[in-house]
mmCIF file of C-alpha atoms in Angstrom:
data_model
loop_
_atom_site.group_PDB
_atom_site.id
_atom_site.type_symbol
_atom_site.label_atom_id
_atom_site.label_comp_id
_atom_site.label_asym_id
_atom_site.label_seq_id
_atom_site.Cartn_x
_atom_site.Cartn_y
_atom_site.Cartn_z
ATOM 1 C CA MET A 1 -4.039 16.552 4.020
ATOM 2 C CA GLU A 2 -5.381 18.726 0.839
ATOM 3 C CA ALA A 3 -8.498 19.820 0.668
ATOM 4 C CA LYS A 4 -9.714 20.798 -3.004
ATOM 5 C CA ILE A 5 -13.195 22.147 -2.738
ATOM 6 C CA LEU A 6 -14.885 23.443 -6.910
ATOM 7 C CA GLN A 7 -18.530 24.655 -7.523
ATOM 8 C CA THR A 8 -19.756 21.770 -9.520
ATOM 9 C CA PRO A 9 -18.617 17.311 -10.259
ATOM 10 C CA LEU A 10 -17.805 18.539 -13.334
ATOM 11 C CA ASP A 11 -15.537 21.541 -11.971
ATOM 12 C CA THR A 12 -14.627 18.662 -9.558
ATOM 13 C CA ALA A 13 -12.869 16.246 -12.268
ATOM 14 C CA LYS A 14 -11.330 18.848 -14.414
ATOM 15 C CA ALA A 15 -9.244 20.012 -11.558
ATOM 16 C CA PHE A 16 -8.069 16.247 -10.657
ATOM 17 C CA ALA A 17 -7.778 16.321 -14.646
ATOM 18 C CA ASP A 18 -5.058 18.727 -14.241
ATOM 19 C CA PHE A 19 -3.974 16.710 -11.855
ATOM 20 C CA MET A 20 -3.435 14.422 -13.156
ATOM 21 C CA LEU A 21 -1.876 15.600 -16.398
ATOM 22 C CA GLU A 22 0.433 17.824 -14.134
ATOM 23 C CA GLN A 23 1.748 15.168 -12.551
ATOM 24 C CA HIS A 24 2.782 12.790 -15.556
ATOM 25 C CA ARG A 25 4.231 16.191 -17.211
ATOM 26 C CA GLU A 26 6.872 15.665 -14.056
ATOM 27 C CA ASN A 27 7.165 11.896 -13.814
ATOM 28 C CA GLY A 28 5.896 11.233 -16.941
ATOM 29 C CA MET A 29 5.434 7.224 -16.428
ATOM 30 C CA LEU A 30 2.319 6.962 -13.919
ATOM 31 C CA THR A 31 0.463 3.854 -12.494
ATOM 32 C CA VAL A 32 -3.035 5.220 -11.815
ATOM 33 C CA ALA A 33 -6.126 2.733 -9.841
ATOM 34 C CA LEU A 34 -8.976 3.682 -10.821
ATOM 35 C CA SER A 35 -12.194 3.269 -9.855
ATOM 36 C CA GLY A 36 -15.781 3.551 -10.859
ATOM 37 C CA GLY A 37 -19.498 5.895 -10.341
ATOM 38 C CA SER A 38 -20.902 9.342 -11.219
ATOM 39 C CA THR A 39 -18.222 11.851 -10.817
ATOM 40 C CA PRO A 40 -15.635 9.285 -12.349
ATOM 41 C CA LYS A 41 -17.727 8.389 -14.519
ATOM 42 C CA ILE A 42 -17.366 12.966 -15.465
ATOM 43 C CA LEU A 43 -13.745 12.429 -15.557
ATOM 44 C CA PHE A 44 -13.468 9.509 -18.664
ATOM 45 C CA ASP A 45 -15.261 12.307 -20.525
ATOM 46 C CA LEU A 46 -13.823 15.040 -20.004
ATOM 47 C CA LEU A 47 -10.153 13.080 -20.222
ATOM 48 C CA ALA A 48 -11.320 11.710 -22.805
ATOM 49 C CA THR A 49 -12.342 14.653 -24.744
ATOM 50 C CA ASP A 50 -10.355 17.814 -23.734
ATOM 51 C CA TYR A 51 -6.926 16.619 -22.323
ATOM 52 C CA LYS A 52 -7.578 13.190 -25.154
ATOM 53 C CA ASP A 53 -4.357 14.596 -26.529
ATOM 54 C CA LYS A 54 -2.724 16.444 -24.090
ATOM 55 C CA PHE A 55 -1.611 12.958 -22.600
ATOM 56 C CA ASN A 56 0.595 9.920 -23.597
ATOM 57 C CA TRP A 57 -1.468 7.376 -22.861
ATOM 58 C CA SER A 58 1.726 5.084 -23.573
ATOM 59 C CA GLU A 59 3.490 6.355 -19.966
ATOM 60 C CA ILE A 60 -0.193 6.143 -18.221
ATOM 61 C CA HIS A 61 -1.393 2.703 -16.939
ATOM 62 C CA PHE A 62 -4.616 1.951 -15.805
ATOM 63 C CA TYR A 63 -5.143 -0.351 -13.120
ATOM 64 C CA TRP A 64 -8.865 -0.536 -10.644
ATOM 65 C CA GLY A 65 -9.321 0.398 -7.124
ATOM 66 C CA ASP A 66 -12.369 -2.381 -6.891
ATOM 67 C CA GLU A 67 -14.524 -4.356 -9.036
ATOM 68 C CA ARG A 68 -17.533 -6.112 -9.065
ATOM 69 C CA CYS A 69 -17.563 -9.602 -9.557
ATOM 70 C CA VAL A 70 -19.693 -9.867 -13.258
ATOM 71 C CA PRO A 71 -18.475 -10.670 -16.100
ATOM 72 C CA PRO A 72 -16.993 -7.052 -18.148
ATOM 73 C CA THR A 73 -19.893 -6.609 -20.452
ATOM 74 C CA ASP A 74 -22.152 -6.173 -17.557
ATOM 75 C CA ASP A 75 -23.365 -2.823 -16.873
ATOM 76 C CA ASP A 76 -22.959 -2.594 -13.331
ATOM 77 C CA SER A 77 -18.451 -3.621 -14.449
ATOM 78 C CA ASN A 78 -16.095 -1.068 -13.191
ATOM 79 C CA PHE A 79 -14.434 -1.662 -16.632
ATOM 80 C CA LYS A 80 -16.932 -1.578 -18.595
ATOM 81 C CA MET A 81 -18.009 2.103 -17.884
ATOM 82 C CA THR A 82 -14.437 3.157 -18.228
ATOM 83 C CA LYS A 83 -13.803 1.783 -21.659
ATOM 84 C CA GLU A 84 -17.555 2.691 -22.647
ATOM 85 C CA HIS A 85 -16.146 6.183 -21.858
ATOM 86 C CA LEU A 86 -12.704 6.728 -22.067
ATOM 87 C CA LEU A 87 -10.583 3.690 -23.333
ATOM 88 C CA ASN A 88 -12.380 3.204 -26.122
ATOM 89 C CA LEU A 89 -11.635 7.190 -26.900
ATOM 90 C CA ILE A 90 -8.070 7.152 -26.565
ATOM 91 C CA ARG A 91 -4.903 5.153 -28.198
ATOM 92 C CA MET A 92 -3.968 3.563 -25.205
ATOM 93 C CA PRO A 93 -1.998 0.595 -25.573
ATOM 94 C CA GLU A 94 -3.805 -2.971 -24.641
ATOM 95 C CA ALA A 95 -1.137 -3.809 -21.868
ATOM 96 C CA ASN A 96 -2.057 -0.534 -20.671
ATOM 97 C CA ILE A 97 -4.816 -1.695 -19.550
ATOM 98 C CA HIS A 98 -5.035 -3.775 -16.662
ATOM 99 C CA ARG A 99 -8.862 -4.535 -16.112
ATOM 100 C CA VAL A 100 -9.451 -7.849 -12.866
ATOM 101 C CA LEU A 101 -10.906 -10.285 -14.708
ATOM 102 C CA GLY A 102 -14.610 -9.519 -12.665
ATOM 103 C CA GLU A 103 -16.042 -12.813 -14.722
ATOM 104 C CA ASN A 104 -13.573 -15.451 -12.351
ATOM 105 C CA ASP A 105 -14.377 -16.825 -9.220
ATOM 106 C CA PRO A 106 -12.929 -14.010 -6.298
ATOM 107 C CA ILE A 107 -11.420 -14.988 -4.169
ATOM 108 C CA GLU A 108 -7.853 -16.680 -7.354
ATOM 109 C CA GLU A 109 -9.085 -13.626 -9.213
ATOM 110 C CA ALA A 110 -8.261 -11.942 -5.863
ATOM 111 C CA GLU A 111 -5.300 -13.574 -5.411
ATOM 112 C CA ARG A 112 -3.613 -13.294 -9.477
ATOM 113 C CA TYR A 113 -4.667 -9.266 -9.497
ATOM 114 C CA SER A 114 -2.386 -9.047 -6.474
ATOM 115 C CA GLN A 115 -0.073 -11.278 -8.221
ATOM 116 C CA LEU A 116 0.280 -8.931 -11.368
ATOM 117 C CA ILE A 117 0.374 -5.275 -9.024
ATOM 118 C CA GLU A 118 2.923 -6.691 -6.973
ATOM 119 C CA SER A 119 5.122 -8.232 -10.261
ATOM 120 C CA ASN A 120 4.803 -4.219 -11.210
ATOM 121 C CA LEU A 121 4.958 -1.951 -9.328
ATOM 122 C CA PRO A 122 7.676 -0.881 -7.184
ATOM 123 C CA LYS A 123 6.840 -1.474 -2.912
ATOM 124 C CA GLN A 124 8.306 0.984 0.122
ATOM 125 C CA GLU A 125 7.633 -1.723 3.511
ATOM 126 C CA GLY A 126 5.897 -4.192 2.131
ATOM 127 C CA ASN A 127 3.208 -2.605 -0.444
ATOM 128 C CA PRO A 128 3.739 -2.027 -3.927
ATOM 129 C CA VAL A 129 2.694 1.588 -4.547
ATOM 130 C CA PHE A 130 0.794 3.289 -7.196
ATOM 131 C CA ASP A 131 1.439 6.646 -8.384
ATOM 132 C CA ILE A 132 -2.044 7.635 -7.976
ATOM 133 C CA ILE A 133 -5.761 6.961 -6.159
ATOM 134 C CA ILE A 134 -8.767 7.611 -6.863
ATOM 135 C CA LEU A 135 -10.884 6.628 -4.352
ATOM 136 C CA GLY A 136 -14.849 7.272 -4.385
ATOM 137 C CA MET A 137 -17.177 7.776 -0.639
ATOM 138 C CA GLY A 138 -20.227 6.467 -0.200
ATOM 139 C CA THR A 139 -23.312 7.915 1.911
ATOM 140 C CA ASP A 140 -21.891 4.735 4.800
ATOM 141 C CA GLY A 141 -17.982 6.067 4.674
ATOM 142 C CA HIS A 142 -16.788 3.287 2.831
ATOM 143 C CA THR A 143 -14.147 3.626 -0.772
ATOM 144 C CA ALA A 144 -13.210 1.781 -2.537
ATOM 145 C CA SER A 145 -15.297 -1.548 -1.979
ATOM 146 C CA ILE A 146 -14.360 -1.291 2.243
ATOM 147 C CA PHE A 147 -17.699 -1.080 3.816
ATOM 148 C CA PRO A 148 -18.338 -0.276 7.589
ATOM 149 C CA HIS A 149 -19.131 -4.697 8.028
ATOM 150 C CA GLU A 150 -15.637 -5.703 6.966
ATOM 151 C CA ILE A 151 -13.613 -2.928 8.023
ATOM 152 C CA GLU A 152 -11.116 -4.905 8.878
ATOM 153 C CA LEU A 153 -9.954 -5.131 5.343
ATOM 154 C CA LEU A 154 -8.402 -2.294 5.910
ATOM 155 C CA ASP A 155 -4.932 -3.851 7.367
ATOM 156 C CA SER A 156 -5.159 -7.021 5.455
ATOM 157 C CA PRO A 157 -1.724 -8.370 5.112
ATOM 158 C CA LYS A 158 -2.717 -8.465 1.105
ATOM 159 C CA THR A 159 -2.911 -6.486 -2.569
ATOM 160 C CA CYS A 160 -6.079 -7.483 -2.490
ATOM 161 C CA GLU A 161 -9.366 -9.112 -1.401
ATOM 162 C CA VAL A 162 -12.724 -10.612 -2.035
ATOM 163 C CA ALA A 163 -15.382 -7.169 -0.615
ATOM 164 C CA ASN A 164 -19.013 -9.005 -0.500
ATOM 165 C CA HIS A 165 -21.656 -5.356 -0.779
ATOM 166 C CA PRO A 166 -23.848 -4.808 2.855
ATOM 167 C CA GLU A 167 -27.042 -4.438 0.925
ATOM 168 C CA SER A 168 -26.561 -7.506 -1.895
ATOM 169 C CA GLY A 169 -24.117 -9.324 -0.644
ATOM 170 C CA GLN A 170 -22.016 -8.810 -4.461
ATOM 171 C CA LYS A 171 -18.599 -10.446 -4.017
ATOM 172 C CA ARG A 172 -15.918 -6.861 -5.109
ATOM 173 C CA VAL A 173 -12.460 -7.392 -5.199
ATOM 174 C CA SER A 174 -10.547 -4.459 -3.433
ATOM 175 C CA LEU A 175 -7.306 -3.354 -3.063
ATOM 176 C CA THR A 176 -6.424 -3.207 0.679
ATOM 177 C CA GLY A 177 -5.216 -0.677 3.269
ATOM 178 C CA PRO A 178 -2.454 -0.688 3.350
ATOM 179 C CA VAL A 179 -2.102 -1.346 -0.647
ATOM 180 C CA ILE A 180 -4.213 2.576 -0.413
ATOM 181 C CA ASN A 181 -2.429 4.066 1.916
ATOM 182 C CA ALA A 182 1.907 2.924 0.132
ATOM 183 C CA ALA A 183 0.112 5.325 -2.684
ATOM 184 C CA LYS A 184 2.427 8.923 -4.041
ATOM 185 C CA ASN A 185 -0.899 9.765 -4.581
ATOM 186 C CA ALA A 186 -4.876 8.480 -3.215
ATOM 187 C CA CYS A 187 -7.310 11.201 -4.254
ATOM 188 C CA PHE A 188 -10.623 10.962 -3.340
ATOM 189 C CA LEU A 189 -13.633 12.226 -5.254
ATOM 190 C CA VAL A 190 -16.530 13.512 -4.124
ATOM 191 C CA THR A 191 -19.890 14.878 -5.172
ATOM 192 C CA GLY A 192 -22.825 15.808 -4.511
ATOM 193 C CA ASP A 193 -25.493 16.969 -1.234
ATOM 194 C CA ASN A 194 -25.572 13.116 -0.128
ATOM 195 C CA LYS A 195 -22.034 13.238 0.836
ATOM 196 C CA LYS A 196 -22.276 16.499 3.376
ATOM 197 C CA GLU A 197 -22.635 15.352 6.609
ATOM 198 C CA LYS A 198 -19.380 12.557 6.084
ATOM 199 C CA ILE A 199 -16.866 14.659 4.748
ATOM 200 C CA LYS A 200 -18.429 17.616 7.788
ATOM 201 C CA GLN A 201 -17.894 14.263 10.165
ATOM 202 C CA ILE A 202 -14.155 13.352 8.579
ATOM 203 C CA PHE A 203 -12.441 16.943 8.146
ATOM 204 C CA GLU A 204 -13.539 17.598 11.515
ATOM 205 C CA ASP A 205 -13.020 14.223 13.117
ATOM 206 C CA HIS A 206 -15.770 13.308 15.056
ATOM 207 C CA GLU A 207 -15.776 9.959 16.558
ATOM 208 C CA VAL A 208 -18.007 8.498 14.344
ATOM 209 C CA ALA A 209 -15.948 9.464 10.827
ATOM 210 C CA LYS A 210 -13.477 6.573 12.672
ATOM 211 C CA SER A 211 -16.245 3.493 12.188
ATOM 212 C CA TYR A 212 -14.929 5.067 8.139
ATOM 213 C CA PRO A 213 -13.326 3.060 5.786
ATOM 214 C CA ALA A 214 -13.396 6.388 4.006
ATOM 215 C CA TYR A 215 -11.979 7.452 7.340
ATOM 216 C CA HIS A 216 -8.314 5.765 7.282
ATOM 217 C CA ILE A 217 -7.060 6.995 3.887
ATOM 218 C CA ASN A 218 -4.105 8.263 4.659
ATOM 219 C CA PRO A 219 -0.842 7.965 3.046
ATOM 220 C CA THR A 220 2.578 6.598 4.821
ATOM 221 C CA HIS A 221 4.427 9.353 2.524
ATOM 222 C CA GLY A 222 2.637 10.563 -0.140
ATOM 223 C CA GLU A 223 -0.189 13.120 -0.139
ATOM 224 C CA LEU A 224 -3.990 12.882 0.510
ATOM 225 C CA ILE A 225 -5.825 15.010 -1.656
ATOM 226 C CA TRP A 226 -9.438 15.485 -2.023
ATOM 227 C CA PHE A 227 -11.166 16.450 -4.632
ATOM 228 C CA ILE A 228 -14.846 18.298 -2.931
ATOM 229 C CA ASP A 229 -17.623 20.107 -4.700
ATOM 230 C CA GLU A 230 -19.327 22.223 -3.204
ATOM 231 C CA ALA A 231 -22.616 20.581 -2.080
ATOM 232 C CA ALA A 232 -20.281 17.916 -0.506
ATOM 233 C CA ALA A 233 -18.060 20.613 1.202
ATOM 234 C CA ALA A 234 -21.884 22.397 2.079
ATOM 235 C CA GLN A 235 -21.148 21.832 6.035
ATOM 236 C CA LEU A 236 -17.271 22.427 6.430
ATOM 237 C CA GLU A 237 -16.555 25.458 8.210
ATOM 238 C CA ASP A 238 -14.374 28.302 6.104
#
């Protein structure tokens, strides 16, 4: 595990943007699974401005690590946020944008999206391999849409599953643990004071952390990199 601790959320987003650009320059084509949340929104704004002309967007393919089961025009849609903050502002071929169809039946969509990913990506030990998966972490320790009450999704044999938000019951389509752990680069982007306790528990291997899905992300053949700001890292020992 590698931890990159940056001063602010913007610095954190920039550090990841630099990492993504380095991967692109070294490898050309990239498959990237995107995340929702406040830090990715900052990242997308950055990619659409300062980094707009640094990428060959025709060589980047975007997927989503999870998506709420809502139409793409809904304010809850991760796709809508990405479209407004990035996709509308860059020249990326439509064929390179592989969204979850959140307006469709969740079970059928999880199966369709699984098949799409499996047909487009190389496999290792039976799992599709993304070049980069962007991950967030909730205050409950969830990542993608794998929540503590459905931690069994970490071991699902499927590529995608239907997850349920523990409070609202909202359905979501999410990558499963084995696919996340098959990535060449699993990258957490975590910022904010409200994440510092979970960060400390995960990084210091506390027993309670084992109940957090984020704790169990550890790529089998790839790299695990945490991009975190000083607020989220506040309880870590030097």
